Amino acid sequence: MQVFVYGTLTDPEQVAALLGDGPGAYEFVGPAMLEGFQRVDGRYPTLLPGARVEGELLAVDEPALERLDRYEGVDRGLYVRVSVPKADGGSAAVYVGNPAQLGVAADGAWADEGSFGDAVRSYILRENTVVRSHE
């Protein structure tokens, strides 16, 4: 599976510290762009609806993905992991932080569609959000 990363996980040293002692395997695939979102900084970086954000694609196996989920606080509602289509086929996982949890002003950024995760997924579909690998 590929994960689009845009914050601390773009730093190879940070990823090695997090995932390098196993279980799980990872590999940097290369630079990429996420269209339809913009990066904003609060307690931690997150994404809001917007133009585009530069980042990296990281290939991970299931144990590494589970470690990333723990790191991103998915179980605590800090971030949600969503699937975004890739322009060249397939999809990439993307972690989107909950603005209320991260101290980010997001007035009207997410439609009230139930849970935060549902609002993000609905936006991705509605706005044809896509991850593009840099060639």
Tab-separated table of C-alpha atoms in Angstrom:
chain	number	residue	atom	x	y	z
A	1	MET	CA	0.000	0.000	0.000
A	2	GLN	CA	1.129	3.548	-0.644
A	3	VAL	CA	0.681	6.424	1.792
A	4	PHE	CA	0.879	10.103	0.821
A	5	VAL	CA	2.836	11.898	3.575
A	6	TYR	CA	3.173	15.669	3.886
A	7	GLY	CA	4.498	16.475	7.352
A	8	THR	CA	7.043	14.899	9.667
A	9	LEU	CA	6.848	11.623	7.735
A	10	THR	CA	8.545	13.213	4.713
A	11	ASP	CA	11.763	13.137	6.769
A	12	PRO	CA	13.593	9.817	6.166
A	13	GLU	CA	15.169	9.977	9.634
A	14	GLN	CA	11.754	10.352	11.286
A	15	VAL	CA	10.362	7.411	9.299
A	16	ALA	CA	13.407	5.282	10.111
A	17	ALA	CA	13.005	6.088	13.812
A	18	LEU	CA	9.317	5.165	13.664
A	19	LEU	CA	9.361	2.131	11.368
A	20	GLY	CA	12.994	1.062	11.079
A	21	ASP	CA	13.063	-1.340	14.020
A	22	GLY	CA	10.111	-3.429	12.682
A	23	PRO	CA	7.718	-5.031	12.468
A	24	GLY	CA	6.832	-3.785	9.047
A	25	ALA	CA	8.597	-2.754	5.914
A	26	TYR	CA	8.621	0.599	4.158
A	27	GLU	CA	10.211	2.335	1.183
A	28	PHE	CA	10.100	5.899	-0.101
A	29	VAL	CA	8.613	5.825	-3.615
A	30	GLY	CA	9.198	9.465	-4.520
A	31	PRO	CA	7.714	12.960	-4.545
A	32	ALA	CA	4.013	13.434	-5.164
A	33	MET	CA	1.292	16.074	-5.110
A	34	LEU	CA	-2.142	15.848	-3.500
A	35	GLU	CA	-4.610	17.951	-5.475
A	36	GLY	CA	-7.672	19.304	-3.697
A	37	PHE	CA	-6.130	19.921	-0.273
A	38	GLN	CA	-3.863	22.478	1.349
A	39	ARG	CA	-1.553	21.975	4.309
A	40	VAL	CA	-2.177	23.965	7.480
A	41	ASP	CA	-0.247	23.842	10.718
A	42	GLY	CA	-1.720	23.527	14.169
A	43	ARG	CA	-0.358	21.348	16.932
A	44	TYR	CA	0.541	19.047	14.030
A	45	PRO	CA	0.219	19.551	10.261
A	46	THR	CA	-3.137	18.686	8.710
A	47	LEU	CA	-5.091	19.202	5.514
A	48	LEU	CA	-8.043	21.400	4.660
A	49	PRO	CA	-9.886	21.796	1.363
A	50	GLY	CA	-7.716	23.802	-0.995
A	51	ALA	CA	-5.480	23.799	-4.040
A	52	ARG	CA	-2.606	21.300	-3.615
A	53	VAL	CA	0.092	20.098	-1.273
A	54	GLU	CA	3.513	18.630	-2.015
A	55	GLY	CA	4.624	15.478	-0.258
A	56	GLU	CA	6.055	12.002	-0.687
A	57	LEU	CA	4.677	8.561	-1.428
A	58	LEU	CA	5.701	5.938	1.063
A	59	ALA	CA	5.129	2.223	0.305
A	60	VAL	CA	4.315	0.218	3.438
A	61	ASP	CA	3.149	-3.266	4.337
A	62	GLU	CA	0.248	-3.967	6.718
A	63	PRO	CA	2.317	-4.031	9.960
A	64	ALA	CA	3.941	-0.685	9.038
A	65	LEU	CA	0.511	0.786	8.219
A	66	GLU	CA	-0.751	-0.274	11.651
A	67	ARG	CA	2.241	1.470	13.240
A	68	LEU	CA	1.494	4.617	11.214
A	69	ASP	CA	-2.133	4.504	12.416
A	70	ARG	CA	-0.904	4.454	16.029
A	71	TYR	CA	1.597	7.256	15.353
A	72	GLU	CA	-1.122	9.418	13.762
A	73	GLY	CA	-3.566	8.765	16.626
A	74	VAL	CA	-6.288	7.226	14.458
A	75	ASP	CA	-7.671	5.309	17.458
A	76	ARG	CA	-7.875	8.573	19.443
A	77	GLY	CA	-9.639	10.528	16.681
A	78	LEU	CA	-6.635	12.778	16.088
A	79	TYR	CA	-6.385	11.794	12.403
A	80	VAL	CA	-8.489	9.737	10.010
A	81	ARG	CA	-6.935	7.579	7.320
A	82	VAL	CA	-8.733	7.957	3.998
A	83	SER	CA	-8.180	6.539	0.539
A	84	VAL	CA	-7.498	8.979	-2.317
A	85	PRO	CA	-7.368	7.887	-5.969
A	86	LYS	CA	-4.006	8.080	-7.717
A	87	ALA	CA	-3.885	9.649	-11.180
A	88	ASP	CA	-1.969	6.633	-12.522
A	89	GLY	CA	-4.392	4.089	-11.031
A	90	GLY	CA	-4.916	2.602	-7.628
A	91	SER	CA	-5.103	4.686	-4.498
A	92	ALA	CA	-3.006	6.094	-1.678
A	93	ALA	CA	-3.838	6.391	1.986
A	94	VAL	CA	-3.793	9.926	3.384
A	95	TYR	CA	-3.973	10.992	7.026
A	96	VAL	CA	-6.179	14.043	7.614
A	97	GLY	CA	-6.132	15.599	11.066
A	98	ASN	CA	-9.291	16.624	12.848
A	99	PRO	CA	-9.046	20.452	13.134
A	100	ALA	CA	-10.898	20.451	16.452
A	101	GLN	CA	-8.275	18.108	17.930
A	102	LEU	CA	-5.307	20.002	16.455
A	103	GLY	CA	-6.246	23.597	17.251
A	104	VAL	CA	-6.752	24.565	13.610
A	105	ALA	CA	-9.382	27.109	12.578
A	106	ALA	CA	-11.466	25.351	9.939
A	107	ASP	CA	-14.639	27.412	9.809
A	108	GLY	CA	-16.929	25.788	7.279
A	109	ALA	CA	-14.123	23.675	5.785
A	110	TRP	CA	-15.942	20.399	6.341
A	111	ALA	CA	-19.649	19.987	5.653
A	112	ASP	CA	-21.648	18.611	8.538
A	113	GLU	CA	-22.076	15.075	7.209
A	114	GLY	CA	-21.944	13.038	10.380
A	115	SER	CA	-18.466	12.066	11.460
A	116	PHE	CA	-15.313	13.951	10.535
A	117	GLY	CA	-14.130	10.941	8.515
A	118	ASP	CA	-17.400	10.870	6.546
A	119	ALA	CA	-17.044	14.588	5.755
A	120	VAL	CA	-13.474	14.089	4.468
A	121	ARG	CA	-14.466	11.056	2.352
A	122	SER	CA	-17.424	12.937	0.879
A	123	TYR	CA	-15.168	15.882	-0.024
A	124	ILE	CA	-12.668	13.572	-1.768
A	125	LEU	CA	-15.416	12.118	-3.957
A	126	ARG	CA	-17.183	15.427	-4.617
A	127	GLU	CA	-14.019	17.350	-5.556
A	128	ASN	CA	-12.286	14.562	-7.529
A	129	THR	CA	-9.253	14.793	-5.259
A	130	VAL	CA	-6.237	12.926	-6.645
A	131	VAL	CA	-2.619	12.045	-5.810
A	132	ARG	CA	-0.139	12.591	-8.651
A	133	SER	CA	3.336	11.089	-8.653
A	134	HIS	CA	6.097	13.390	-9.872
A	135	GLU	CA	7.798	11.833	-12.853
